[in-house]
Amino acid sequence: MTGFSGPFRVGDKVQLTGPKARLHTIILEPGKVFHSHRGTIDHDAIVGLPDGSVITNSQGDEYLALRPLLNDYVMSMPRGAAIIYPKDAAQILALGDVFPGATVVEAGVGSGALSLWLLRAIGESGTLKSFERREEFSDIAQANVTSFFGQRPENWSVTVGDLTEALPQTTEEASVDRIILDMLAPWECLDACATALRPGGVIVCYIATVTQLSRVAEAIRATGNFTDPQSSETMVRGWHVEGLAVRPDHRMVAHTGFLLTARRLAPGTILPQLKRRASKTEFSDEDVELWTPGALGERSGTDKKLRKTVRVARSAATHAVAAEEATRAEADADASSPTDN
């Protein structure tokens, strides 16, 4: 993967920041022109410039040209399903202790945002196994990941199907280091996850609502296969800093979801009981019914919108792969050409 440094090349993604700090992400193509209401910029004028250059458009406005960071890319890439925000992805990597060389299971894959962070964290020596129920989301995720890396990572597999059924068929028992669940009802697949996880392995659940949080926490305790679950949420507030004008931003990225983590116990281990104060831990069948997927609801885009998103994501992936292949061919040609003594 060669497209993360050096002068801009055809096929590179470039993030243009305009005079009013508005961001535009483009893919460099020969002869193409970037248009905005403030003027135009020829793609050919950007090719060959170093990363972090300033270029002037046809109206004299200056634009800062940078390669987008992974943080920028996941926030602007085509989406079929809601993504896990970078603030939560960072916490998943930290709380889950995702390390280079790890074997990680992810379900569901959504639009591929978390897949990108996990692939970065495990490196080429690790293995990521992603599972997704909807084929359209799988297509979008695979296109987005391929578009970012310029090729499809060889250490990544995507299986379309239900995790409870597919995980035992594709994964050996006690062979997985980390499992990340981003789904409506993670409590339905805890037995399959417990079988796949190594003793000491970590399970991380990304959950949207407090009712889901309560349900999965109690389900994890009921299995007897995990440590007592720990839950948290992450909020990020930016600050305006300009001279002596230092204050919190008026807007912040607040609640997006809860993270719940637990670790796999060794088979046959009985977790010591914790001493707790009395609390409201009892619930009825009626309460449980309110937590079912049907009652919670699962929103998704229309089929027409999903088909369009698949086309856009695949187009970006095709450009990225072509650019990567052209770069490698050029490098091979330079390496094989005779040099003058």
One Martini backbone bead per residue (centre of mass of N, CA, C, O) as a GRO file, in nm:
protein
  341
    1MET     BB    1   0.089   0.042   0.029
    2THR     BB    2   0.156   0.370  -0.135
    3GLY     BB    3  -0.073   0.624  -0.076
    4PHE     BB    4   0.044   0.796   0.208
    5SER     BB    5   0.289   0.929   0.041
    6GLY     BB    6   0.406   1.187  -0.115
    7PRO     BB    7   0.330   1.283  -0.400
    8PHE     BB    8   0.084   1.346  -0.592
    9ARG     BB    9  -0.141   1.113  -0.752
   10VAL     BB   10  -0.304   0.937  -0.952
   11GLY     BB   11  -0.584   0.836  -0.739
   12ASP     BB   12  -0.576   1.024  -0.521
   13LYS     BB   13  -0.670   1.151  -0.223
   14VAL     BB   14  -0.809   1.487  -0.169
   15GLN     BB   15  -0.806   1.752   0.070
   16LEU     BB   16  -0.997   2.047   0.048
   17THR     BB   17  -0.940   2.371   0.195
   18GLY     BB   18  -1.109   2.646   0.230
   19PRO     BB   19  -1.161   2.972   0.336
   20LYS     BB   20  -1.415   2.840   0.529
   21ALA     BB   21  -1.327   2.533   0.604
   22ARG     BB   22  -1.418   2.369   0.372
   23LEU     BB   23  -1.462   2.035   0.269
   24HIS     BB   24  -1.294   1.850  -0.005
   25THR     BB   25  -1.318   1.536  -0.173
   26ILE     BB   26  -1.087   1.395  -0.407
   27ILE     BB   27  -1.006   1.229  -0.719
   28LEU     BB   28  -0.743   1.196  -0.913
   29GLU     BB   29  -0.777   1.304  -1.260
   30PRO     BB   30  -0.722   1.328  -1.577
   31GLY     BB   31  -0.867   1.640  -1.678
   32LYS     BB   32  -0.995   1.720  -1.429
   33VAL     BB   33  -1.244   1.926  -1.242
   34PHE     BB   34  -1.287   2.137  -0.975
   35HIS     BB   35  -1.602   2.245  -0.846
   36SER     BB   36  -1.723   2.568  -0.739
   37HIS     BB   37  -1.863   2.873  -0.641
   38ARG     BB   38  -1.535   2.979  -0.632
   39GLY     BB   39  -1.439   2.774  -0.860
   40THR     BB   40  -1.140   2.623  -1.003
   41ILE     BB   41  -0.953   2.296  -1.024
   42ASP     BB   42  -0.697   2.130  -1.149
   43HIS     BB   43  -0.580   1.819  -1.115
   44ASP     BB   44  -0.301   1.856  -1.264
   45ALA     BB   45  -0.203   2.081  -1.052
   46ILE     BB   46  -0.169   1.863  -0.812
   47VAL     BB   47   0.005   1.687  -0.949
   48GLY     BB   48   0.325   1.660  -0.770
   49LEU     BB   49   0.256   1.767  -0.513
   50PRO     BB   50   0.296   1.812  -0.196
   51ASP     BB   51   0.201   1.747   0.096
   52GLY     BB   52   0.065   2.050   0.209
   53SER     BB   53  -0.045   2.232  -0.010
   54VAL     BB   54  -0.102   2.538  -0.195
   55ILE     BB   55  -0.386   2.632  -0.397
   56THR     BB   56  -0.513   2.813  -0.674
   57ASN     BB   57  -0.783   2.926  -0.808
   58SER     BB   58  -0.958   3.096  -1.061
   59GLN     BB   59  -1.029   3.331  -0.822
   60GLY     BB   60  -0.779   3.327  -0.595
   61ASP     BB   61  -0.828   3.101  -0.407
   62GLU     BB   62  -0.722   2.922  -0.127
   63TYR     BB   63  -0.600   2.576  -0.100
   64LEU     BB   64  -0.570   2.302   0.102
   65ALA     BB   65  -0.359   2.011   0.044
   66LEU     BB   66  -0.459   1.683   0.161
   67ARG     BB   67  -0.442   1.390   0.293
   68PRO     BB   68  -0.661   1.194   0.423
   69LEU     BB   69  -0.749   1.075   0.700
   70LEU     BB   70  -0.910   0.822   0.839
   71ASN     BB   71  -1.105   1.008   0.986
   72ASP     BB   72  -1.198   1.153   0.724
   73TYR     BB   73  -1.288   0.911   0.552
   74VAL     BB   74  -1.518   0.785   0.736
   75MET     BB   75  -1.692   1.062   0.724
   76SER     BB   76  -1.711   1.053   0.374
   77MET     BB   77  -1.801   0.789   0.302
   78PRO     BB   78  -1.994   0.562   0.190
   79ARG     BB   79  -2.332   0.480   0.313
   80GLY     BB   80  -2.548   0.220   0.443
   81ALA     BB   81  -2.461   0.255   0.739
   82ALA     BB   82  -2.400   0.337   1.031
   83ILE     BB   83  -2.128   0.454   1.194
   84ILE     BB   84  -1.841   0.436   1.373
   85TYR     BB   85  -1.698   0.655   1.549
   86PRO     BB   86  -1.382   0.750   1.616
   87LYS     BB   87  -1.417   0.769   1.927
   88ASP     BB   88  -1.517   0.468   1.947
   89ALA     BB   89  -1.292   0.323   1.796
   90ALA     BB   90  -1.066   0.401   1.989
   91GLN     BB   91  -1.194   0.256   2.238
   92ILE     BB   92  -1.203  -0.025   2.121
   93LEU     BB   93  -0.896  -0.057   2.088
   94ALA     BB   94  -0.839  -0.008   2.391
   95LEU     BB   95  -1.042  -0.194   2.550
   96GLY     BB   96  -0.965  -0.446   2.354
   97ASP     BB   97  -0.666  -0.469   2.290
   98VAL     BB   98  -0.568  -0.422   1.996
   99PHE     BB   99  -0.324  -0.615   1.817
  100PRO     BB  100  -0.066  -0.718   1.657
  101GLY     BB  101  -0.178  -1.035   1.525
  102ALA     BB  102  -0.465  -1.052   1.568
  103THR     BB  103  -0.775  -1.222   1.619
  104VAL     BB  104  -1.070  -1.087   1.463
  105VAL     BB  105  -1.415  -1.025   1.533
  106GLU     BB  106  -1.686  -0.889   1.324
  107ALA     BB  107  -2.020  -0.757   1.422
  108GLY     BB  108  -2.116  -0.569   1.203
  109VAL     BB  109  -1.987  -0.401   0.917
  110GLY     BB  110  -2.155  -0.214   0.750
  111SER     BB  111  -1.935   0.039   0.602
  112GLY     BB  112  -1.622  -0.018   0.729
  113ALA     BB  113  -1.498   0.159   0.956
  114LEU     BB  114  -1.396  -0.046   1.171
  115SER     BB  115  -1.230  -0.219   0.980
  116LEU     BB  116  -1.008  -0.011   0.932
  117TRP     BB  117  -0.907   0.011   1.224
  118LEU     BB  118  -0.845  -0.291   1.265
  119LEU     BB  119  -0.642  -0.328   1.032
  120ARG     BB  120  -0.439  -0.127   1.143
  121ALA     BB  121  -0.393  -0.270   1.425
  122ILE     BB  122  -0.312  -0.574   1.325
  123GLY     BB  123  -0.203  -0.587   1.062
  124GLU     BB  124  -0.056  -0.823   0.847
  125SER     BB  125  -0.047  -1.051   1.091
  126GLY     BB  126  -0.340  -1.039   1.105
  127THR     BB  127  -0.702  -1.116   1.164
  128LEU     BB  128  -1.013  -1.046   0.986
  129LYS     BB  129  -1.356  -1.125   1.078
  130SER     BB  130  -1.645  -1.058   0.896
  131PHE     BB  131  -1.999  -0.990   0.970
  132GLU     BB  132  -2.305  -0.992   0.757
  133ARG     BB  133  -2.643  -0.991   0.677
  134ARG     BB  134  -2.607  -0.772   0.449
  135GLU     BB  135  -2.502  -0.751   0.126
  136GLU     BB  136  -2.495  -0.444   0.077
  137PHE     BB  137  -2.307  -0.375   0.314
  138SER     BB  138  -2.076  -0.555   0.223
  139ASP     BB  139  -2.016  -0.409  -0.044
  140ILE     BB  140  -1.955  -0.131   0.074
  141ALA     BB  141  -1.727  -0.210   0.267
  142GLN     BB  142  -1.534  -0.337   0.057
  143ALA     BB  143  -1.506  -0.080  -0.115
  144ASN     BB  144  -1.399   0.113   0.106
  145VAL     BB  145  -1.145  -0.048   0.181
  146THR     BB  146  -1.022  -0.062  -0.103
  147SER     BB  147  -1.009   0.244  -0.149
  148PHE     BB  148  -0.810   0.311   0.082
  149PHE     BB  149  -0.573   0.084   0.014
  150GLY     BB  150  -0.587  -0.014  -0.308
  151GLN     BB  151  -0.675  -0.291  -0.172
  152ARG     BB  152  -0.745  -0.609  -0.071
  153PRO     BB  153  -0.709  -0.748   0.213
  154GLU     BB  154  -0.580  -1.068   0.284
  155ASN     BB  155  -0.666  -1.055   0.615
  156TRP     BB  156  -0.974  -1.038   0.496
  157SER     BB  157  -1.309  -1.134   0.584
  158VAL     BB  158  -1.647  -1.178   0.437
  159THR     BB  159  -1.957  -1.275   0.589
  160VAL     BB  160  -2.276  -1.375   0.488
  161GLY     BB  161  -2.455  -1.374   0.793
  162ASP     BB  162  -2.515  -1.531   1.080
  163LEU     BB  163  -2.316  -1.554   1.350
  164THR     BB  164  -2.426  -1.807   1.497
  165GLU     BB  165  -2.378  -1.986   1.232
  166ALA     BB  166  -2.095  -1.887   1.099
  167LEU     BB  167  -1.874  -1.903   1.318
  168PRO     BB  168  -1.847  -2.218   1.359
  169GLN     BB  169  -1.777  -2.264   1.040
  170THR     BB  170  -1.504  -2.047   1.040
  171THR     BB  171  -1.423  -2.120   1.349
  172GLU     BB  172  -1.235  -2.210   1.593
  173GLU     BB  173  -1.194  -2.303   1.895
  174ALA     BB  174  -1.017  -2.088   2.078
  175SER     BB  175  -0.901  -1.857   1.828
  176VAL     BB  176  -0.995  -1.580   1.954
  177ASP     BB  177  -0.915  -1.261   2.083
  178ARG     BB  178  -1.147  -1.074   1.942
  179ILE     BB  179  -1.482  -0.923   1.991
  180ILE     BB  180  -1.706  -0.730   1.778
  181LEU     BB  181  -2.029  -0.582   1.852
  182ASP     BB  182  -2.267  -0.446   1.593
  183MET     BB  183  -2.588  -0.483   1.714
  184LEU     BB  184  -2.912  -0.523   1.817
  185ALA     BB  185  -2.865  -0.848   1.940
  186PRO     BB  186  -2.599  -0.970   2.109
  187TRP     BB  187  -2.730  -1.194   2.303
  188GLU     BB  188  -2.772  -1.418   2.070
  189CYS     BB  189  -2.423  -1.474   2.042
  190LEU     BB  190  -2.264  -1.559   2.309
  191ASP     BB  191  -2.204  -1.861   2.276
  192ALA     BB  192  -2.036  -1.841   2.016
  193CYS     BB  193  -1.825  -1.647   2.135
  194ALA     BB  194  -1.727  -1.824   2.370
  195THR     BB  195  -1.619  -2.053   2.186
  196ALA     BB  196  -1.412  -1.871   2.012
  197LEU     BB  197  -1.276  -1.774   2.258
  198ARG     BB  198  -1.021  -1.714   2.441
  199PRO     BB  199  -0.882  -1.719   2.723
  200GLY     BB  200  -0.899  -1.367   2.797
  201GLY     BB  201  -1.070  -1.263   2.601
  202VAL     BB  202  -1.243  -1.002   2.417
  203ILE     BB  203  -1.557  -0.835   2.453
  204VAL     BB  204  -1.732  -0.597   2.235
  205CYS     BB  205  -2.009  -0.370   2.276
  206TYR     BB  206  -2.219  -0.187   2.057
  207ILE     BB  207  -2.463   0.042   2.195
  208ALA     BB  208  -2.747   0.256   2.181
  209THR     BB  209  -2.920   0.164   2.436
  210VAL     BB  210  -3.020   0.109   2.763
  211THR     BB  211  -3.181  -0.151   2.716
  212GLN     BB  212  -2.956  -0.303   2.570
  213LEU     BB  213  -2.745  -0.280   2.791
  214SER     BB  214  -2.898  -0.441   3.005
  215ARG     BB  215  -2.946  -0.701   2.847
  216VAL     BB  216  -2.644  -0.778   2.782
  217ALA     BB  217  -2.533  -0.778   3.068
  218GLU     BB  218  -2.720  -1.005   3.179
  219ALA     BB  219  -2.642  -1.217   2.965
  220ILE     BB  220  -2.343  -1.236   3.038
  221ARG     BB  221  -2.386  -1.327   3.331
  222ALA     BB  222  -2.562  -1.585   3.263
  223THR     BB  223  -2.339  -1.764   3.126
  224GLY     BB  224  -2.052  -1.782   3.299
  225ASN     BB  225  -1.802  -1.689   3.075
  226PHE     BB  226  -1.761  -1.405   3.221
  227THR     BB  227  -1.690  -1.124   3.321
  228ASP     BB  228  -1.778  -0.844   3.449
  229PRO     BB  229  -1.929  -0.598   3.301
  230GLN     BB  230  -1.826  -0.298   3.123
  231SER     BB  231  -1.938   0.047   3.106
  232SER     BB  232  -1.958   0.312   2.846
  233GLU     BB  233  -1.900   0.654   2.740
  234THR     BB  234  -1.820   0.895   2.474
  235MET     BB  235  -1.703   1.238   2.493
  236VAL     BB  236  -1.650   1.523   2.268
  237ARG     BB  237  -1.479   1.841   2.332
  238GLY     BB  238  -1.407   2.120   2.192
  239TRP     BB  239  -1.167   2.397   2.141
  240HIS     BB  240  -1.124   2.742   2.147
  241VAL     BB  241  -0.801   2.874   2.021
  242GLU     BB  242  -0.732   3.239   2.042
  243GLY     BB  243  -0.530   3.339   2.227
  244LEU     BB  244  -0.747   3.457   2.484
  245ALA     BB  245  -0.964   3.287   2.325
  246VAL     BB  246  -1.091   3.052   2.558
  247ARG     BB  247  -1.321   2.789   2.467
  248PRO     BB  248  -1.580   2.609   2.427
  249ASP     BB  249  -1.756   2.461   2.218
  250HIS     BB  250  -2.089   2.466   2.117
  251ARG     BB  251  -2.015   2.185   2.004
  252MET     BB  252  -2.066   1.820   2.032
  253VAL     BB  253  -1.971   1.480   2.069
  254ALA     BB  254  -2.171   1.279   2.213
  255HIS     BB  255  -2.399   1.056   2.201
  256THR     BB  256  -2.370   0.726   2.023
  257GLY     BB  257  -2.276   0.506   2.248
  258PHE     BB  258  -2.213   0.200   2.398
  259LEU     BB  259  -1.964   0.029   2.596
  260LEU     BB  260  -1.903  -0.327   2.631
  261THR     BB  261  -1.702  -0.530   2.853
  262ALA     BB  262  -1.538  -0.860   2.840
  263ARG     BB  263  -1.402  -1.171   2.970
  264ARG     BB  264  -1.282  -1.478   2.921
  265LEU     BB  265  -1.317  -1.765   3.073
  266ALA     BB  266  -1.228  -2.043   3.188
  267PRO     BB  267  -1.318  -2.346   3.172
  268GLY     BB  268  -1.511  -2.395   3.475
  269THR     BB  269  -1.524  -2.117   3.580
  270ILE     BB  270  -1.603  -1.935   3.883
  271LEU     BB  271  -1.721  -1.643   3.960
  272PRO     BB  272  -1.689  -1.428   4.192
  273GLN     BB  273  -1.880  -1.272   4.411
  274LEU     BB  274  -2.009  -0.963   4.436
  275LYS     BB  275  -2.039  -0.690   4.647
  276ARG     BB  276  -2.365  -0.552   4.674
  277ARG     BB  277  -2.600  -0.343   4.659
  278ALA     BB  278  -2.911  -0.300   4.651
  279SER     BB  279  -3.112  -0.350   4.350
  280LYS     BB  280  -3.271  -0.321   4.036
  281THR     BB  281  -3.269  -0.654   3.884
  282GLU     BB  282  -3.551  -0.710   3.821
  283PHE     BB  283  -3.746  -0.880   3.557
  284SER     BB  284  -3.979  -0.918   3.311
  285ASP     BB  285  -4.124  -1.032   3.027
  286GLU     BB  286  -4.227  -0.751   2.945
  287ASP     BB  287  -3.954  -0.615   2.950
  288VAL     BB  288  -3.816  -0.792   2.737
  289GLU     BB  289  -4.007  -0.726   2.499
  290LEU     BB  290  -3.898  -0.424   2.476
  291TRP     BB  291  -3.598  -0.551   2.370
  292THR     BB  292  -3.669  -0.629   2.108
  293PRO     BB  293  -3.607  -0.573   1.781
  294GLY     BB  294  -3.897  -0.491   1.703
  295ALA     BB  295  -3.930  -0.268   1.924
  296LEU     BB  296  -3.670  -0.103   1.857
  297GLY     BB  297  -3.579  -0.106   1.578
  298GLU     BB  298  -3.463  -0.093   1.221
  299ARG     BB  299  -3.286   0.131   1.046
  300SER     BB  300  -3.293   0.195   0.686
  301GLY     BB  301  -3.241   0.229   0.380
  302THR     BB  302  -3.321   0.224   0.076
  303ASP     BB  303  -3.269   0.034  -0.197
  304LYS     BB  304  -3.192   0.266  -0.387
  305LYS     BB  305  -2.975   0.392  -0.204
  306LEU     BB  306  -2.797   0.141  -0.177
  307ARG     BB  307  -2.730   0.106  -0.479
  308LYS     BB  308  -2.588   0.379  -0.506
  309THR     BB  309  -2.371   0.334  -0.287
  310VAL     BB  310  -2.240   0.093  -0.421
  311ARG     BB  311  -2.150   0.241  -0.680
  312VAL     BB  312  -1.973   0.457  -0.546
  313ALA     BB  313  -1.781   0.267  -0.391
  314ARG     BB  314  -1.681   0.100  -0.638
  315SER     BB  315  -1.562   0.336  -0.797
  316ALA     BB  316  -1.347   0.414  -0.587
  317ALA     BB  317  -1.208   0.138  -0.582
  318THR     BB  318  -1.121   0.129  -0.880
  319HIS     BB  319  -0.938   0.377  -0.874
  320ALA     BB  320  -0.749   0.279  -0.645
  321VAL     BB  321  -0.646   0.020  -0.784
  322ALA     BB  322  -0.533   0.152  -1.041
  323ALA     BB  323  -0.330   0.335  -0.893
  324GLU     BB  324  -0.171   0.111  -0.751
  325GLU     BB  325  -0.085  -0.043  -1.008
  326ALA     BB  326   0.062   0.196  -1.145
  327THR     BB  327   0.271   0.243  -0.921
  328ARG     BB  328   0.398  -0.042  -0.929
  329ALA     BB  329   0.478  -0.041  -1.230
  330GLU     BB  330   0.666   0.205  -1.207
  331ALA     BB  331   0.855   0.082  -0.993
  332ASP     BB  332   0.940  -0.168  -1.162
  333ALA     BB  333   1.057  -0.009  -1.402
  334ASP     BB  334   1.275   0.142  -1.239
  335ALA     BB  335   1.417  -0.120  -1.125
  336SER     BB  336   1.478  -0.252  -1.429
  337SER     BB  337   1.632  -0.022  -1.518
  338PRO     BB  338   1.911   0.097  -1.635
  339THR     BB  339   2.212   0.230  -1.501
  340ASP     BB  340   2.437   0.474  -1.471
  341ASN     BB  341   2.786   0.500  -1.390
   0.00000   0.00000   0.00000
